C-alpha positions as a Markdown table, in Angstrom:
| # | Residue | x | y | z |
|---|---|---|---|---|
| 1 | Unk | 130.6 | 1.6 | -17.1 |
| 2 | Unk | 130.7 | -2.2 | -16.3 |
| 3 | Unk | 133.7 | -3.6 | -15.6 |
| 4 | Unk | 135.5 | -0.2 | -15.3 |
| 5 | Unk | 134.3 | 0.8 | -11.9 |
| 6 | Unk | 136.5 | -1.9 | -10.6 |
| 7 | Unk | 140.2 | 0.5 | -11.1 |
| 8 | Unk | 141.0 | 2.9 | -9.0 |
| 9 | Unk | 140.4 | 6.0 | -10.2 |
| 10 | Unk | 142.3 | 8.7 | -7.9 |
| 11 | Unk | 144.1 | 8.6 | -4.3 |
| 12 | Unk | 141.8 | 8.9 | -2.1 |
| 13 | Unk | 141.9 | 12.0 | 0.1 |
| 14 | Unk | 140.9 | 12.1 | 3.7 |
| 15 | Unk | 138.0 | 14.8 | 5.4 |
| 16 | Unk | 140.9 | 16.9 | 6.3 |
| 17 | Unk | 142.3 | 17.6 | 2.7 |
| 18 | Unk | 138.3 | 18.9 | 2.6 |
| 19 | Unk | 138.2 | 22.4 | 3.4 |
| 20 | Unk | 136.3 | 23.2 | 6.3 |
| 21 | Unk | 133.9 | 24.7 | 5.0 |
| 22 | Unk | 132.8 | 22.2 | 2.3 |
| 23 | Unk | 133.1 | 19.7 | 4.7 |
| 24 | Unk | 130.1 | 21.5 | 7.5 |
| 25 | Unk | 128.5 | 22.0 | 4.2 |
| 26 | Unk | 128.0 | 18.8 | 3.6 |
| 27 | Unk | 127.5 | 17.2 | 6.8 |
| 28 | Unk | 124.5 | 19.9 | 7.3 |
| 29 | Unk | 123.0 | 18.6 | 4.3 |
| 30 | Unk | 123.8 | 15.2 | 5.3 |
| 31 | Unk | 121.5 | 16.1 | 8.3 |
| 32 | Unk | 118.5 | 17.3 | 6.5 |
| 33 | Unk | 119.5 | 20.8 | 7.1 |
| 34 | Unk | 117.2 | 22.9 | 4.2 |
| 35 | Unk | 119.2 | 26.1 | 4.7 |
| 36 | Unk | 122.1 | 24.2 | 3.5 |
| 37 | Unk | 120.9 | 22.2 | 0.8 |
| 38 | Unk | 119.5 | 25.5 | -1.0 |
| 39 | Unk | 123.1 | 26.8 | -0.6 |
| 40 | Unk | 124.5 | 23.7 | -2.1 |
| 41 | Unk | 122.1 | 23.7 | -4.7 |
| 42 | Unk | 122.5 | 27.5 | -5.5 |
| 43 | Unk | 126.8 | 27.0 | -5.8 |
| 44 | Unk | 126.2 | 23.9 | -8.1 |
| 45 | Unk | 123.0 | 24.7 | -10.2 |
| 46 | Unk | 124.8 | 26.2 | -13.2 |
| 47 | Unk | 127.8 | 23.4 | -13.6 |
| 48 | Unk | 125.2 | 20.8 | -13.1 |
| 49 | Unk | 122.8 | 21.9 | -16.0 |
| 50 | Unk | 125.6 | 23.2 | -18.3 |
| 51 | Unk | 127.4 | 20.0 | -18.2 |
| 52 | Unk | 123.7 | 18.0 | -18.5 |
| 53 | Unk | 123.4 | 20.4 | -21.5 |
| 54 | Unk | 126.3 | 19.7 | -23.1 |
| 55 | Unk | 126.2 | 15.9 | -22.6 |
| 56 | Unk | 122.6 | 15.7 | -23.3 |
| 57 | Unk | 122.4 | 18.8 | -25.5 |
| 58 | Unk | 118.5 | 19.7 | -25.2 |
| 59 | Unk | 117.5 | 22.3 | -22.6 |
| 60 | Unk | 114.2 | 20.4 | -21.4 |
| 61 | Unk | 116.4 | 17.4 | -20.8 |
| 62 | Unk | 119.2 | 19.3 | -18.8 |
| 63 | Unk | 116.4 | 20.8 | -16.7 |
| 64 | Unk | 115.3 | 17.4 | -15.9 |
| 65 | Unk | 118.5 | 15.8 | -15.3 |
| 66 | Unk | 119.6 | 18.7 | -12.7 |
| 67 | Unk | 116.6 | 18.0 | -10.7 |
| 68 | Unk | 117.1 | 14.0 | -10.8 |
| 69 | Unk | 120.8 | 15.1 | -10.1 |
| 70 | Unk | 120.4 | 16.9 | -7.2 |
| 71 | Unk | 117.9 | 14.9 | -5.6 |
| 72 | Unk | 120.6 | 12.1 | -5.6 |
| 73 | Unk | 122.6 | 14.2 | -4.5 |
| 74 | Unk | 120.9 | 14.4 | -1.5 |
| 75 | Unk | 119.8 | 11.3 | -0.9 |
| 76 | Unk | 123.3 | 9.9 | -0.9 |
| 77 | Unk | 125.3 | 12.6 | 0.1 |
| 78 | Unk | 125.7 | 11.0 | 3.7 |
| 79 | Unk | 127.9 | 8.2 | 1.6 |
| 80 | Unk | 130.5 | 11.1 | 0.7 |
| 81 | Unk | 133.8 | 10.8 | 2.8 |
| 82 | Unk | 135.8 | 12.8 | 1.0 |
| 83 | Unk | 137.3 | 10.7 | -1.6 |
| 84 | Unk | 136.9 | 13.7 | -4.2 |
| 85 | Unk | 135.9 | 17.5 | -3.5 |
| 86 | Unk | 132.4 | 18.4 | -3.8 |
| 87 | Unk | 132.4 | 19.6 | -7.0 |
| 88 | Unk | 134.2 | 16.3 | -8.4 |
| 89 | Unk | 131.6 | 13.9 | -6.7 |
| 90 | Unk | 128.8 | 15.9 | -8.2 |
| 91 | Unk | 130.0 | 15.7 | -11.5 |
| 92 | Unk | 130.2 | 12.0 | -10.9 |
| 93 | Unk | 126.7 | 11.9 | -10.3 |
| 94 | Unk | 125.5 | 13.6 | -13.6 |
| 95 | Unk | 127.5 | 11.7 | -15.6 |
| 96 | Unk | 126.2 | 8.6 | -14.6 |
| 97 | Unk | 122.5 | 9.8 | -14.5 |
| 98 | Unk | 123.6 | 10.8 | -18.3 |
| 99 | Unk | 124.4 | 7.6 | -18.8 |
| 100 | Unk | 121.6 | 6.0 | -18.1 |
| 101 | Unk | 119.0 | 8.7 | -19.8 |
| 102 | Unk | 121.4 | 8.4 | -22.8 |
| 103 | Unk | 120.3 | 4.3 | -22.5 |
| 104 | Unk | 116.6 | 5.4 | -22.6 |
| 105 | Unk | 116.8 | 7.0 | -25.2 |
| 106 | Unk | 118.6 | 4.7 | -27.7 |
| 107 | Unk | 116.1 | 1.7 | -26.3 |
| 108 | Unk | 113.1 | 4.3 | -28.0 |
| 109 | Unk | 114.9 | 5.3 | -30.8 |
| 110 | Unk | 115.5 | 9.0 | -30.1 |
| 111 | Unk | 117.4 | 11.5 | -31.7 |
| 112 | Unk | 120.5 | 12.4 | -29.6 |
| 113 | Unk | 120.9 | 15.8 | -32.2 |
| 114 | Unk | 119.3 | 19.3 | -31.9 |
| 115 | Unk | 119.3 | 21.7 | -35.2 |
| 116 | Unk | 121.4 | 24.9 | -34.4 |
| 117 | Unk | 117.9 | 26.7 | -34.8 |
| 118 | Unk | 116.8 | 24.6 | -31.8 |
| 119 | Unk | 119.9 | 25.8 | -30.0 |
| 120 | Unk | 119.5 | 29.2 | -30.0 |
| 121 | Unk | 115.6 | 28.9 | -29.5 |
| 122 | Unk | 116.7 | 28.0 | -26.4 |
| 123 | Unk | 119.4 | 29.1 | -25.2 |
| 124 | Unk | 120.0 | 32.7 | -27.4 |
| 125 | Unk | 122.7 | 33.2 | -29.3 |
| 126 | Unk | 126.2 | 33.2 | -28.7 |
| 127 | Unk | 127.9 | 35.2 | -27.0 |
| 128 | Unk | 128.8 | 38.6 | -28.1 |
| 129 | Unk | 131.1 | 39.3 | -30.5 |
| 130 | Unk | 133.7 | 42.5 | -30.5 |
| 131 | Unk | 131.6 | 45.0 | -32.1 |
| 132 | Unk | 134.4 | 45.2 | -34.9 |
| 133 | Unk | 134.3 | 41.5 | -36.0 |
| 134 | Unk | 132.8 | 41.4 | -39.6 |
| 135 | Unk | 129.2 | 39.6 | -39.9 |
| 136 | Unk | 131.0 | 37.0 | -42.0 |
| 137 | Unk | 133.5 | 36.0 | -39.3 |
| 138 | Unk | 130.7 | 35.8 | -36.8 |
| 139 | Unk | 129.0 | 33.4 | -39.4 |
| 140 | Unk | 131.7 | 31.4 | -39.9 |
| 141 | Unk | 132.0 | 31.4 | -35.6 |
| 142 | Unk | 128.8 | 30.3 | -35.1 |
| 143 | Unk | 128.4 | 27.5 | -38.4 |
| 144 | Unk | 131.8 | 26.3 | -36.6 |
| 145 | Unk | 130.3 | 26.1 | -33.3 |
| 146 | Unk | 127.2 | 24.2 | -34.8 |
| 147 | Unk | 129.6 | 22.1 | -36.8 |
| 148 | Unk | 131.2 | 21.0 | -33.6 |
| 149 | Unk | 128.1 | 20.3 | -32.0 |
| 150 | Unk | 127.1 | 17.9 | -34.2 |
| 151 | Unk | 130.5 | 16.1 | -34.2 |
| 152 | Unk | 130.4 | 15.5 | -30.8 |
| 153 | Unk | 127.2 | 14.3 | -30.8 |
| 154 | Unk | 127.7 | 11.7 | -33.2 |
| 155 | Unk | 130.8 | 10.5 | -30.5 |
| 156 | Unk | 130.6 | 7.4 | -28.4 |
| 157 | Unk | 128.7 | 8.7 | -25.1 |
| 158 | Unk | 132.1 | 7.8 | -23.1 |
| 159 | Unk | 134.6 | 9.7 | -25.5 |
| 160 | Unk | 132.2 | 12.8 | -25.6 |
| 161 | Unk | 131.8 | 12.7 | -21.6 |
| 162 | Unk | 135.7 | 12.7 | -21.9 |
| 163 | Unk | 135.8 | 15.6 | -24.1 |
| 164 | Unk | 133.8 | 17.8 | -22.4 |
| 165 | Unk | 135.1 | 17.6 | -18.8 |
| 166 | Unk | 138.7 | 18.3 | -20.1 |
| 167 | Unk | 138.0 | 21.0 | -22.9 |
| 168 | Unk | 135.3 | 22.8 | -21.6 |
| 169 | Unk | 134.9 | 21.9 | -18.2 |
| 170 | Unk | 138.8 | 21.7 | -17.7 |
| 171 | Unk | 138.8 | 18.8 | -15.0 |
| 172 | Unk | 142.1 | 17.4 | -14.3 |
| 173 | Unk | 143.4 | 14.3 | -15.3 |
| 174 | Unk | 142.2 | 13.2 | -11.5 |
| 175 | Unk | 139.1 | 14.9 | -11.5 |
| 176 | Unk | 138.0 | 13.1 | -14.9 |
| 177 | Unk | 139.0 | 9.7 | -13.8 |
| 178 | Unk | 137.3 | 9.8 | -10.4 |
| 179 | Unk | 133.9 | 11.4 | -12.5 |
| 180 | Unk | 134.1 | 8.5 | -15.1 |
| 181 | Unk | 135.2 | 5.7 | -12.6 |
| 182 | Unk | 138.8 | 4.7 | -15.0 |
| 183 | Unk | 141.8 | 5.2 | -14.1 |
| 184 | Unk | 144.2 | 8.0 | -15.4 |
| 185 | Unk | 145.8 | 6.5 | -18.0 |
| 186 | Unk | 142.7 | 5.4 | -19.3 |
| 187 | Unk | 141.2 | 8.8 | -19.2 |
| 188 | Unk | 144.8 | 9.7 | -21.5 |
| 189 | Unk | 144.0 | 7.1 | -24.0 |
| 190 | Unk | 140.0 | 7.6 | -24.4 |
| 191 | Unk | 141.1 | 11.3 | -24.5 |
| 192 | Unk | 143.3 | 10.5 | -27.6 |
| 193 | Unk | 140.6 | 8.3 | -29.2 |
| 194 | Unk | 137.9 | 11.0 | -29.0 |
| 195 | Unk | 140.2 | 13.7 | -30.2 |
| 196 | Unk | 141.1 | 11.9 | -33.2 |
| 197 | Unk | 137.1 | 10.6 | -33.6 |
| 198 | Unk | 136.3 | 14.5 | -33.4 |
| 199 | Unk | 138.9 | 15.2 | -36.1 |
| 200 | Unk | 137.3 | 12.7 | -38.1 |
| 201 | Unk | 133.9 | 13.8 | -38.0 |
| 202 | Unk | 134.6 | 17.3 | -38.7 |
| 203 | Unk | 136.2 | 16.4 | -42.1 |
| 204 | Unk | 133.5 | 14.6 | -43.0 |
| 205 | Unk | 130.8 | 17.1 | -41.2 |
């Protein structure tokens, strides 16, 4: 992130723009209290490993990642103060563990891809399709879905973090600068960069 960190991402919001629930949430957790940390865990477990999945895109990986995630989570969660919701500072968090697993693995040479075969190994198949959609349209869903894939994982790490918090997490603006640590227009511009890279690599995918 480097020299980024330094802009202000967002406004920041006091403890009472956090609802009052959230906020005894997290100060019980703050306080070591187990009861709470399973129900933070259990309201966060599913956005924390889908987005780890689709920034990591392997299954073994976004199991790991959740568990480093959340036991950040917890050991700096007496550091939140409200600058974000919950949700937003969370997100925050696996990104930049992402980051820095992303940096492992270029440092060993790694494959950052995983065949469409490898997908549905382990994670099934898509979804459902209406059961009058012709087999050939739900071939030509999926090889576009796979085609996709592979497009964004040949994106810079920052433009495809971009990507997927705005078209299929559907963050805000706010809400992706205050996860990536720019500010707004920044988050505009990279936006615009990695839509165009996308473009790019699906022509040539």
């Amino acid at each position: 992130m480097g020299g980024e960190l330094s802009v202000k991402p967002v406004r920041a919001i006091t403890w009472n723009d956090v609802g009052g629930r959230e906020a005894s949430l997290i100060q019980r957790c703050a306080a070591r209290d187990e009861d709470a940390c399973a129900e933070l865990v259990s309201e966060h477990q599913r956005m924390v490993y889908q987005l780890s999945l689709n920034l990591l895109n392997d299954h073994n990986e976004a199991l790991d990642l959740s568990q480093e995630v959340f036991l950040r989570v917890f050991r700096t969660i007496q550091t939140f103060r409200g600058h974000s919701s919950l949700r937003t500072w969370i997100y925050r968090i696996v990104i930049n563990q992402a980051r820095n697993r992303q940096r492992w693995w270029r440092r060993r040479h790694r494959s950052q891809q995983v065949s469409l075969d490898e997908h549905l190994r382990d994670h099934g198949d898509f979804p459902e399709q209406n059961d009058l959609e012709s087999p050939d349209r739900m071939l030509g869903r999926k090889e576009l879905a796979d085609r996709i894939r592979v497009a964004l994982d040949l994106l810079p790490f920052d433009q495809k973090t971009a990507l997927v918090l705005r078209e299929i997490d559907g963050l805000s603006y706010d809400e992706i600068g205050f996860s990536l640590g720019i500010a707004v227009g920044t988050v505009k511009s990279r936006l615009a960069r990695a839509r165009e890279a996308l473009r790019s690599q699906l022509r040539d995918v």
